[in-house]
Short mmCIF file of C-alpha atoms in Angstrom, two decimals:
data_model
loop_
_atom_site.label_atom_id
_atom_site.label_comp_id
_atom_site.label_asym_id
_atom_site.label_seq_id
_atom_site.Cartn_x
_atom_site.Cartn_y
_atom_site.Cartn_z
CA MET U 1 16.04 -35.89 76.52
CA ILE U 2 12.43 -35.49 76.92
CA GLU U 3 10.07 -37.86 78.90
CA MET U 4 7.13 -39.33 76.95
CA SER U 5 4.79 -42.01 77.82
CA ARG U 6 4.84 -45.14 75.63
CA ALA U 7 1.04 -45.02 74.95
CA ASN U 8 1.46 -40.99 73.51
CA PHE U 9 4.55 -42.10 71.81
CA GLU U 10 2.59 -44.68 70.07
CA ALA U 11 0.13 -41.53 69.25
CA LEU U 12 2.74 -39.97 67.80
CA VAL U 13 3.28 -43.20 65.54
CA SER U 14 -0.17 -43.55 64.54
CA ASP U 15 -0.64 -39.86 63.59
CA ALA U 16 2.71 -39.50 61.34
CA LEU U 17 0.87 -42.99 59.25
CA ASP U 18 -2.41 -40.98 58.97
CA GLU U 19 -0.50 -38.40 57.61
CA ILE U 20 1.05 -40.49 54.18
CA PRO U 21 -0.64 -39.57 51.18
CA GLU U 22 -3.60 -41.60 50.47
CA GLU U 23 -2.48 -42.69 47.18
CA LEU U 24 0.89 -43.66 48.79
CA ALA U 25 -1.29 -45.67 51.65
CA LEU U 26 -3.21 -47.72 49.04
CA LEU U 27 0.12 -49.40 48.16
CA ILE U 28 1.40 -50.12 51.57
CA GLU U 29 0.48 -54.22 51.45
CA ASN U 30 1.10 -57.02 53.74
CA VAL U 31 2.84 -54.54 56.92
CA ALA U 32 2.88 -54.54 60.38
CA VAL U 33 3.83 -51.26 62.32
CA PHE U 34 4.90 -51.92 66.14
CA VAL U 35 6.60 -49.19 68.72
CA GLU U 36 8.94 -51.12 70.94
CA ASP U 37 11.28 -49.20 73.39
CA ASP U 38 14.60 -50.22 72.66
CA PRO U 39 16.06 -52.15 70.02
CA PRO U 40 17.94 -55.39 70.60
CA PRO U 41 20.92 -55.60 72.63
CA GLY U 42 24.12 -55.67 70.82
CA GLY U 43 23.36 -54.25 67.50
CA PRO U 44 23.20 -50.80 66.15
CA VAL U 45 21.36 -47.56 67.98
CA LEU U 46 18.29 -47.63 65.59
CA LEU U 47 15.40 -45.14 65.58
CA GLY U 48 13.75 -47.58 63.96
CA VAL U 49 13.78 -50.76 61.51
CA TYR U 50 11.91 -52.16 58.18
CA GLU U 51 12.28 -55.71 57.95
CA GLY U 52 10.86 -57.74 55.01
CA ILE U 53 10.19 -58.01 51.14
CA PRO U 54 10.38 -54.46 49.64
CA LEU U 55 7.56 -54.37 46.97
CA THR U 56 10.00 -54.00 44.08
CA GLU U 57 11.60 -57.35 45.07
CA ARG U 58 8.30 -59.31 45.13
CA GLY U 59 7.18 -61.43 42.42
CA HIS U 60 4.66 -63.71 41.34
CA GLU U 61 5.98 -66.35 43.48
CA TYR U 62 5.72 -63.63 46.55
CA GLY U 63 2.28 -64.99 49.24
CA GLY U 64 1.71 -66.78 52.27
CA VAL U 65 3.81 -64.98 53.80
CA LEU U 66 4.33 -62.97 57.37
CA PRO U 67 3.99 -59.35 57.12
CA ASP U 68 6.88 -57.50 56.57
CA ARG U 69 7.50 -55.68 59.80
CA ILE U 70 8.20 -51.70 60.91
CA THR U 71 9.60 -50.97 64.35
CA ILE U 72 10.13 -47.59 65.48
CA TYR U 73 12.20 -47.69 68.73
CA ARG U 74 10.66 -45.25 71.45
CA ASN U 75 13.67 -44.69 73.99
CA PRO U 76 16.46 -44.15 71.43
CA THR U 77 14.13 -41.41 69.39
CA LEU U 78 13.57 -39.84 72.83
CA ALA U 79 17.27 -39.53 74.08
CA ILE U 80 17.88 -36.98 70.71
CA CYS U 81 14.93 -35.12 71.08
CA ASP U 82 14.56 -31.71 73.65
CA THR U 83 11.26 -31.24 72.93
CA TYR U 84 8.25 -32.25 71.99
CA SER U 85 8.51 -30.99 68.48
CA ASP U 86 11.57 -32.31 68.12
CA VAL U 87 9.69 -35.65 68.79
CA LEU U 88 7.45 -35.34 66.40
CA ASP U 89 9.50 -34.09 63.43
CA GLU U 90 11.60 -37.33 64.12
CA VAL U 91 8.85 -39.77 64.33
CA ASN U 92 6.91 -38.23 61.25
CA VAL U 93 10.52 -38.83 59.38
CA THR U 94 11.37 -42.27 60.98
CA VAL U 95 7.97 -42.86 59.85
CA VAL U 96 8.43 -42.14 56.14
CA HIS U 97 12.06 -44.02 55.88
CA GLU U 98 10.84 -46.69 56.96
CA ILE U 99 7.89 -46.94 55.11
CA ALA U 100 10.01 -46.46 52.28
CA HIS U 101 12.03 -49.06 52.81
CA HIS U 102 9.14 -51.04 51.61
CA PHE U 103 8.93 -49.30 48.11
CA GLY U 104 12.65 -50.49 47.43
CA ILE U 105 13.83 -46.49 48.47
CA ASP U 106 17.31 -47.15 50.12
CA ASP U 107 19.18 -45.56 52.98
CA ALA U 108 21.60 -43.30 50.02
CA ARG U 109 18.07 -41.74 48.34
CA LEU U 110 16.80 -41.46 51.75
CA HIS U 111 19.70 -39.41 52.76
CA GLN U 112 19.10 -37.40 49.41
CA LEU U 113 15.44 -36.74 50.61
CA GLY U 114 16.30 -35.57 54.05
CA TYR U 115 14.57 -38.58 55.70
CA GLY U 116 17.88 -40.14 56.78
#
């Protein structure tokens, strides 16, 4: 396990968001991204989670809703990493994975693409 401050981890998440190609970033709509230390107790150990209505499921009635939420979890990510480079890679994969859910891509397809 590697140690990393919350501020440094948040900076990695921000950098990963900045790496999203502009043509995709322009399509991300009504999403807020957060960093939390740990997922809720009693549930599965997650590196990140997407909560919301994917773009593929939004119809003409979509409106007046709170933003979708992507949360990246710091401690589980650090627990599986041995180096700074490992953390950087895992944060990038997790951010892409959760944003892909916003675009309606399911876990099975993400695993096929190497973002599982």
